[in-house]
Amino acid sequence: MALLEVKNLRTYFFTDDGVAKSVDDVSYTVNRKETLGVVGESGCGKSVTALSIMRLIPMPPGRIVGGEILFDGVDLLKLPEDDMRAIRGNKIGMIFQEPMTSLNPVFTVGNQIEESILLHQKVSKEEAKNRAIEMLRKVGIPAPEQRYKEYPHQLSGGMRQRVMIAIALSCNPSVLIADEPTTALDVTVQAQILELINELQQTLGMGVILITHDLGVIAETADRVAVMYASHIVEYSAVNEIYFNPLHPYTVGLLGSIPKLHIESDRLMTIEGTVPVPTAYPVGCNFASRCPYATPTCLAEEPALKEVETGHFVACHHWDEVKVRRPEHLVEAN
Ligand code: SF4
C-alpha cells in the first residue's frame, strides 16, 4: 500500500470572477523512501495540491470539492480537525517556500523547533530543548547550542531554510512535503539542502513530495515525476522516462528550456504564450493554445490521463505523434 495516495482531488476557489478550478482531478502516490517530484509553472496547482493534503486551504474562498487523500489507508479529508492537527506537522511535515516569512521573527529558532515538538510529542521542556539542538545539528547547523538561542534575522538564508527543515523533521514525519525548498537560495546552498533532504530521507525512511518549477532539481532528486499544467497532471512516470521519453508537448517544452553545457548552439526553447486562468479554462485541452501539435480534436475534447506505455501516463490525444516528432537532441542530451 502506498504511504500517501491522492485520488481524483479537486480543489476549487469560489471567487467574484468565477470558480477557479485550481486542482482538477489530480491523483498521485508516494511510497516510503521515495521522492515524487511535482513540476510545472507557477499557478499550475502544485502548491494547492500540497496545501490540500495538509488541509490548509483557506475556506472560504477555497473548498475541496472532491477526491480522497489516503494516508496509511485513512482518508484525511474525512478526519475531524482535531485528528488532522495531530497529523499535520507531526506525521506529515511541510517545508514552505519562504523561510523568512515562515519563521516567526520574535522567537528564537530554538523556541520554534521546541514548540513544534511540544505540540505533538509527550516530552518535557528539557527533552524538547535537547531534541531541538539535536535537530539543528542533524541539519548541519554549526554550533547548534549557540544557534538555538538566535533569532531568524541573525541567520543566513541557507541557515533559515535548514531551520525550516529541522522544524518539519522534528517529529520524524512519514511524509515530507517540500514546496520549492531551495528557490530563494544560491546554487551551492541549494545543492546542500537537497542533499540533506535526501540523506535524512534515507535515514528516516520518509516519502518526499518535492515541488519545484525546476526540472534540473527533479533530475537530481526524484524517483518519479508528476508534470502539472493548468490544474491537471499531464504526464506521470519514472524520472528516466520523463527525461528520455517525454510524451507530452508541455514536458518536451520544459526539457527544451533547460540549458545544457555540452550542447553547442543554440537558443533555448521557450513555450510561447501563457497558462490560461483557472476561472476560464477552454473547452478541450488546456495546453492547446500553446501546443505545436494541436489539432481540431484538441480544441474539442479534453484529453484524459492514460497509461500509454508501461507505468507511463500521459494526457494528450497525440502522444504517439509527439514521440516521433519531438526534437531528438533534447532526449539524447538529457
Ligand atoms: Fe497538444 Fe493536443 Fe496533446 Fe493538448 S491534446 S497537448 S493540444 S497535442
mmCIF file with all atom_site columns, C-alpha atoms in Angstrom, residues 78-195:
data_model
loop_
_atom_site.group_PDB
_atom_site.id
_atom_site.type_symbol
_atom_site.label_atom_id
_atom_site.label_alt_id
_atom_site.label_comp_id
_atom_site.label_asym_id
_atom_site.label_entity_id
_atom_site.label_seq_id
_atom_site.pdbx_PDB_ins_code
_atom_site.Cartn_x
_atom_site.Cartn_y
_atom_site.Cartn_z
_atom_site.occupancy
_atom_site.B_iso_or_equiv
_atom_site.pdbx_formal_charge
_atom_site.auth_seq_id
_atom_site.auth_comp_id
_atom_site.auth_asym_id
_atom_site.auth_atom_id
_atom_site.pdbx_PDB_model_num
ATOM 1   C CA . LYS A 1 78  ? -12.867 12.831 6.427  1.00 0.00 ? 78  LYS A CA 1
ATOM 2   C CA . LEU A 1 79  ? -10.926 13.380 9.657  1.00 0.00 ? 79  LEU A CA 1
ATOM 3   C CA . PRO A 1 80  ? -12.199 15.820 12.306 1.00 0.00 ? 80  PRO A CA 1
ATOM 4   C CA . GLU A 1 81  ? -9.928  18.879 12.579 1.00 0.00 ? 81  GLU A CA 1
ATOM 5   C CA . ASP A 1 82  ? -8.535  17.718 15.960 1.00 0.00 ? 82  ASP A CA 1
ATOM 6   C CA . ASP A 1 83  ? -7.317  14.451 14.450 1.00 0.00 ? 83  ASP A CA 1
ATOM 7   C CA . MET A 1 84  ? -5.904  16.307 11.465 1.00 0.00 ? 84  MET A CA 1
ATOM 8   C CA . ARG A 1 85  ? -3.972  18.603 13.805 1.00 0.00 ? 85  ARG A CA 1
ATOM 9   C CA . ALA A 1 86  ? -2.270  15.541 15.260 1.00 0.00 ? 86  ALA A CA 1
ATOM 10  C CA . ILE A 1 87  ? -1.087  14.546 11.774 1.00 0.00 ? 87  ILE A CA 1
ATOM 11  C CA . ARG A 1 88  ? -0.150  17.957 10.379 1.00 0.00 ? 88  ARG A CA 1
ATOM 12  C CA . GLY A 1 89  ? 3.425   18.868 11.289 1.00 0.00 ? 89  GLY A CA 1
ATOM 13  C CA . ASN A 1 90  ? 3.773   15.526 13.037 1.00 0.00 ? 90  ASN A CA 1
ATOM 14  C CA . LYS A 1 91  ? 3.267   12.611 10.650 1.00 0.00 ? 91  LYS A CA 1
ATOM 15  C CA . ILE A 1 92  ? 3.235   14.849 7.596  1.00 0.00 ? 92  ILE A CA 1
ATOM 16  C CA . GLY A 1 93  ? 5.767   17.690 7.671  1.00 0.00 ? 93  GLY A CA 1
ATOM 17  C CA . MET A 1 94  ? 5.966   20.585 5.241  1.00 0.00 ? 94  MET A CA 1
ATOM 18  C CA . ILE A 1 95  ? 8.767   22.958 4.264  1.00 0.00 ? 95  ILE A CA 1
ATOM 19  C CA . PHE A 1 96  ? 7.344   26.152 2.839  1.00 0.00 ? 96  PHE A CA 1
ATOM 20  C CA . GLN A 1 97  ? 8.858   28.305 0.116  1.00 0.00 ? 97  GLN A CA 1
ATOM 21  C CA . GLU A 1 98  ? 9.974   31.333 2.034  1.00 0.00 ? 98  GLU A CA 1
ATOM 22  C CA . PRO A 1 99  ? 11.880  30.665 5.257  1.00 0.00 ? 99  PRO A CA 1
ATOM 23  C CA . MET A 1 100 ? 11.917  34.321 6.312  1.00 0.00 ? 100 MET A CA 1
ATOM 24  C CA . THR A 1 101 ? 8.155   34.689 6.200  1.00 0.00 ? 101 THR A CA 1
ATOM 25  C CA . SER A 1 102 ? 7.502   31.217 7.617  1.00 0.00 ? 102 SER A CA 1
ATOM 26  C CA . LEU A 1 103 ? 9.652   31.730 10.707 1.00 0.00 ? 103 LEU A CA 1
ATOM 27  C CA . ASN A 1 104 ? 8.391   33.994 13.456 1.00 0.00 ? 104 ASN A CA 1
ATOM 28  C CA . PRO A 1 105 ? 10.862  36.910 13.841 1.00 0.00 ? 105 PRO A CA 1
ATOM 29  C CA . VAL A 1 106 ? 10.133  37.455 17.540 1.00 0.00 ? 106 VAL A CA 1
ATOM 30  C CA . PHE A 1 107 ? 11.013  33.944 18.748 1.00 0.00 ? 107 PHE A CA 1
ATOM 31  C CA . THR A 1 108 ? 14.388  32.246 18.740 1.00 0.00 ? 108 THR A CA 1
ATOM 32  C CA . VAL A 1 109 ? 14.824  29.409 16.280 1.00 0.00 ? 109 VAL A CA 1
ATOM 33  C CA . GLY A 1 110 ? 15.225  27.045 19.245 1.00 0.00 ? 110 GLY A CA 1
ATOM 34  C CA . ASN A 1 111 ? 11.812  28.085 20.606 1.00 0.00 ? 111 ASN A CA 1
ATOM 35  C CA . GLN A 1 112 ? 10.196  27.487 17.245 1.00 0.00 ? 112 GLN A CA 1
ATOM 36  C CA . ILE A 1 113 ? 11.556  23.956 16.871 1.00 0.00 ? 113 ILE A CA 1
ATOM 37  C CA . GLU A 1 114 ? 10.683  23.171 20.503 1.00 0.00 ? 114 GLU A CA 1
ATOM 38  C CA . GLU A 1 115 ? 7.149   24.457 20.041 1.00 0.00 ? 115 GLU A CA 1
ATOM 39  C CA . SER A 1 116 ? 6.569   22.009 17.217 1.00 0.00 ? 116 SER A CA 1
ATOM 40  C CA . ILE A 1 117 ? 7.936   19.115 19.317 1.00 0.00 ? 117 ILE A CA 1
ATOM 41  C CA . LEU A 1 118 ? 5.897   20.034 22.411 1.00 0.00 ? 118 LEU A CA 1
ATOM 42  C CA . LEU A 1 119 ? 2.729   20.377 20.341 1.00 0.00 ? 119 LEU A CA 1
ATOM 43  C CA . HIS A 1 120 ? 2.905   16.797 19.092 1.00 0.00 ? 120 HIS A CA 1
ATOM 44  C CA . GLN A 1 121 ? 5.009   14.733 21.470 1.00 0.00 ? 121 GLN A CA 1
ATOM 45  C CA . LYS A 1 122 ? 4.632   13.960 25.147 1.00 0.00 ? 122 LYS A CA 1
ATOM 46  C CA . VAL A 1 123 ? 8.068   15.127 26.259 1.00 0.00 ? 123 VAL A CA 1
ATOM 47  C CA . SER A 1 124 ? 9.357   17.520 28.928 1.00 0.00 ? 124 SER A CA 1
ATOM 48  C CA . LYS A 1 125 ? 10.587  21.027 28.086 1.00 0.00 ? 125 LYS A CA 1
ATOM 49  C CA . GLU A 1 126 ? 14.138  19.861 28.744 1.00 0.00 ? 126 GLU A CA 1
ATOM 50  C CA . GLU A 1 127 ? 13.814  16.898 26.361 1.00 0.00 ? 127 GLU A CA 1
ATOM 51  C CA . ALA A 1 128 ? 12.255  19.145 23.706 1.00 0.00 ? 128 ALA A CA 1
ATOM 52  C CA . LYS A 1 129 ? 15.209  21.524 24.035 1.00 0.00 ? 129 LYS A CA 1
ATOM 53  C CA . ASN A 1 130 ? 17.723  18.698 23.673 1.00 0.00 ? 130 ASN A CA 1
ATOM 54  C CA . ARG A 1 131 ? 15.879  17.361 20.692 1.00 0.00 ? 131 ARG A CA 1
ATOM 55  C CA . ALA A 1 132 ? 15.732  20.835 19.090 1.00 0.00 ? 132 ALA A CA 1
ATOM 56  C CA . ILE A 1 133 ? 19.509  21.193 19.443 1.00 0.00 ? 133 ILE A CA 1
ATOM 57  C CA . GLU A 1 134 ? 19.948  17.692 18.052 1.00 0.00 ? 134 GLU A CA 1
ATOM 58  C CA . MET A 1 135 ? 17.766  18.580 15.047 1.00 0.00 ? 135 MET A CA 1
ATOM 59  C CA . LEU A 1 136 ? 19.857  21.703 14.391 1.00 0.00 ? 136 LEU A CA 1
ATOM 60  C CA . ARG A 1 137 ? 22.941  19.502 14.466 1.00 0.00 ? 137 ARG A CA 1
ATOM 61  C CA . LYS A 1 138 ? 21.301  16.952 12.144 1.00 0.00 ? 138 LYS A CA 1
ATOM 62  C CA . VAL A 1 139 ? 20.503  19.572 9.527  1.00 0.00 ? 139 VAL A CA 1
ATOM 63  C CA . GLY A 1 140 ? 24.131  20.667 9.522  1.00 0.00 ? 140 GLY A CA 1
ATOM 64  C CA . ILE A 1 141 ? 23.989  23.895 11.523 1.00 0.00 ? 141 ILE A CA 1
ATOM 65  C CA . PRO A 1 142 ? 27.372  24.513 13.179 1.00 0.00 ? 142 PRO A CA 1
ATOM 66  C CA . ALA A 1 143 ? 27.444  25.364 16.922 1.00 0.00 ? 143 ALA A CA 1
ATOM 67  C CA . PRO A 1 144 ? 23.788  24.326 17.380 1.00 0.00 ? 144 PRO A CA 1
ATOM 68  C CA . GLU A 1 145 ? 23.748  25.196 21.118 1.00 0.00 ? 145 GLU A CA 1
ATOM 69  C CA . GLN A 1 146 ? 24.582  28.796 20.172 1.00 0.00 ? 146 GLN A CA 1
ATOM 70  C CA . ARG A 1 147 ? 22.268  28.982 17.132 1.00 0.00 ? 147 ARG A CA 1
ATOM 71  C CA . TYR A 1 148 ? 19.425  27.616 19.250 1.00 0.00 ? 148 TYR A CA 1
ATOM 72  C CA . LYS A 1 149 ? 19.331  30.956 21.107 1.00 0.00 ? 149 LYS A CA 1
ATOM 73  C CA . GLU A 1 150 ? 19.408  33.135 17.989 1.00 0.00 ? 150 GLU A CA 1
ATOM 74  C CA . TYR A 1 151 ? 16.607  34.853 16.096 1.00 0.00 ? 151 TYR A CA 1
ATOM 75  C CA . PRO A 1 152 ? 15.837  34.234 12.411 1.00 0.00 ? 152 PRO A CA 1
ATOM 76  C CA . HIS A 1 153 ? 17.333  37.570 11.284 1.00 0.00 ? 153 HIS A CA 1
ATOM 77  C CA . GLN A 1 154 ? 20.703  36.525 12.728 1.00 0.00 ? 154 GLN A CA 1
ATOM 78  C CA . LEU A 1 155 ? 20.929  33.579 10.316 1.00 0.00 ? 155 LEU A CA 1
ATOM 79  C CA . SER A 1 156 ? 21.723  33.445 6.599  1.00 0.00 ? 156 SER A CA 1
ATOM 80  C CA . GLY A 1 157 ? 19.069  32.349 4.058  1.00 0.00 ? 157 GLY A CA 1
ATOM 81  C CA . GLY A 1 158 ? 20.587  28.864 3.857  1.00 0.00 ? 158 GLY A CA 1
ATOM 82  C CA . MET A 1 159 ? 20.621  28.535 7.668  1.00 0.00 ? 159 MET A CA 1
ATOM 83  C CA . ARG A 1 160 ? 16.999  29.668 7.916  1.00 0.00 ? 160 ARG A CA 1
ATOM 84  C CA . GLN A 1 161 ? 15.992  27.085 5.358  1.00 0.00 ? 161 GLN A CA 1
ATOM 85  C CA . ARG A 1 162 ? 17.843  24.443 7.399  1.00 0.00 ? 162 ARG A CA 1
ATOM 86  C CA . VAL A 1 163 ? 15.863  25.587 10.466 1.00 0.00 ? 163 VAL A CA 1
ATOM 87  C CA . MET A 1 164 ? 12.633  25.135 8.490  1.00 0.00 ? 164 MET A CA 1
ATOM 88  C CA . ILE A 1 165 ? 13.760  21.616 7.628  1.00 0.00 ? 165 ILE A CA 1
ATOM 89  C CA . ALA A 1 166 ? 14.589  20.990 11.295 1.00 0.00 ? 166 ALA A CA 1
ATOM 90  C CA . ILE A 1 167 ? 11.061  22.080 12.278 1.00 0.00 ? 167 ILE A CA 1
ATOM 91  C CA . ALA A 1 168 ? 9.469   19.948 9.550  1.00 0.00 ? 168 ALA A CA 1
ATOM 92  C CA . LEU A 1 169 ? 11.504  16.905 10.608 1.00 0.00 ? 169 LEU A CA 1
ATOM 93  C CA . SER A 1 170 ? 11.404  17.449 14.364 1.00 0.00 ? 170 SER A CA 1
ATOM 94  C CA . CYS A 1 171 ? 8.639   14.869 14.864 1.00 0.00 ? 171 CYS A CA 1
ATOM 95  C CA . ASN A 1 172 ? 10.071  12.273 12.429 1.00 0.00 ? 172 ASN A CA 1
ATOM 96  C CA . PRO A 1 173 ? 7.282   12.575 9.846  1.00 0.00 ? 173 PRO A CA 1
ATOM 97  C CA . SER A 1 174 ? 6.472   9.708  7.488  1.00 0.00 ? 174 SER A CA 1
ATOM 98  C CA . VAL A 1 175 ? 5.876   12.157 4.644  1.00 0.00 ? 175 VAL A CA 1
ATOM 99  C CA . LEU A 1 176 ? 7.733   15.391 3.953  1.00 0.00 ? 176 LEU A CA 1
ATOM 100 C CA . ILE A 1 177 ? 6.284   17.933 1.535  1.00 0.00 ? 177 ILE A CA 1
ATOM 101 C CA . ALA A 1 178 ? 8.972   20.343 0.339  1.00 0.00 ? 178 ALA A CA 1
ATOM 102 C CA . ASP A 1 179 ? 7.463   23.239 -1.628 1.00 0.00 ? 179 ASP A CA 1
ATOM 103 C CA . GLU A 1 180 ? 10.209  24.954 -3.643 1.00 0.00 ? 180 GLU A CA 1
ATOM 104 C CA . PRO A 1 181 ? 12.583  24.452 -0.699 1.00 0.00 ? 181 PRO A CA 1
ATOM 105 C CA . THR A 1 182 ? 15.582  25.967 -2.465 1.00 0.00 ? 182 THR A CA 1
ATOM 106 C CA . THR A 1 183 ? 14.132  28.731 -4.644 1.00 0.00 ? 183 THR A CA 1
ATOM 107 C CA . ALA A 1 184 ? 15.453  31.653 -2.625 1.00 0.00 ? 184 ALA A CA 1
ATOM 108 C CA . LEU A 1 185 ? 18.923  30.160 -2.174 1.00 0.00 ? 185 LEU A CA 1
ATOM 109 C CA . ASP A 1 186 ? 22.093  30.327 -4.213 1.00 0.00 ? 186 ASP A CA 1
ATOM 110 C CA . VAL A 1 187 ? 23.109  27.212 -6.114 1.00 0.00 ? 187 VAL A CA 1
ATOM 111 C CA . THR A 1 188 ? 25.704  25.844 -3.714 1.00 0.00 ? 188 THR A CA 1
ATOM 112 C CA . VAL A 1 189 ? 23.362  26.123 -0.737 1.00 0.00 ? 189 VAL A CA 1
ATOM 113 C CA . GLN A 1 190 ? 20.598  24.706 -2.942 1.00 0.00 ? 190 GLN A CA 1
ATOM 114 C CA . ALA A 1 191 ? 22.672  21.579 -3.622 1.00 0.00 ? 191 ALA A CA 1
ATOM 115 C CA . GLN A 1 192 ? 23.487  21.184 0.092  1.00 0.00 ? 192 GLN A CA 1
ATOM 116 C CA . ILE A 1 193 ? 19.817  21.444 1.096  1.00 0.00 ? 193 ILE A CA 1
ATOM 117 C CA . LEU A 1 194 ? 18.716  18.867 -1.481 1.00 0.00 ? 194 LEU A CA 1
ATOM 118 C CA . GLU A 1 195 ? 21.475  16.521 -0.403 1.00 0.00 ? 195 GLU A CA 1
#
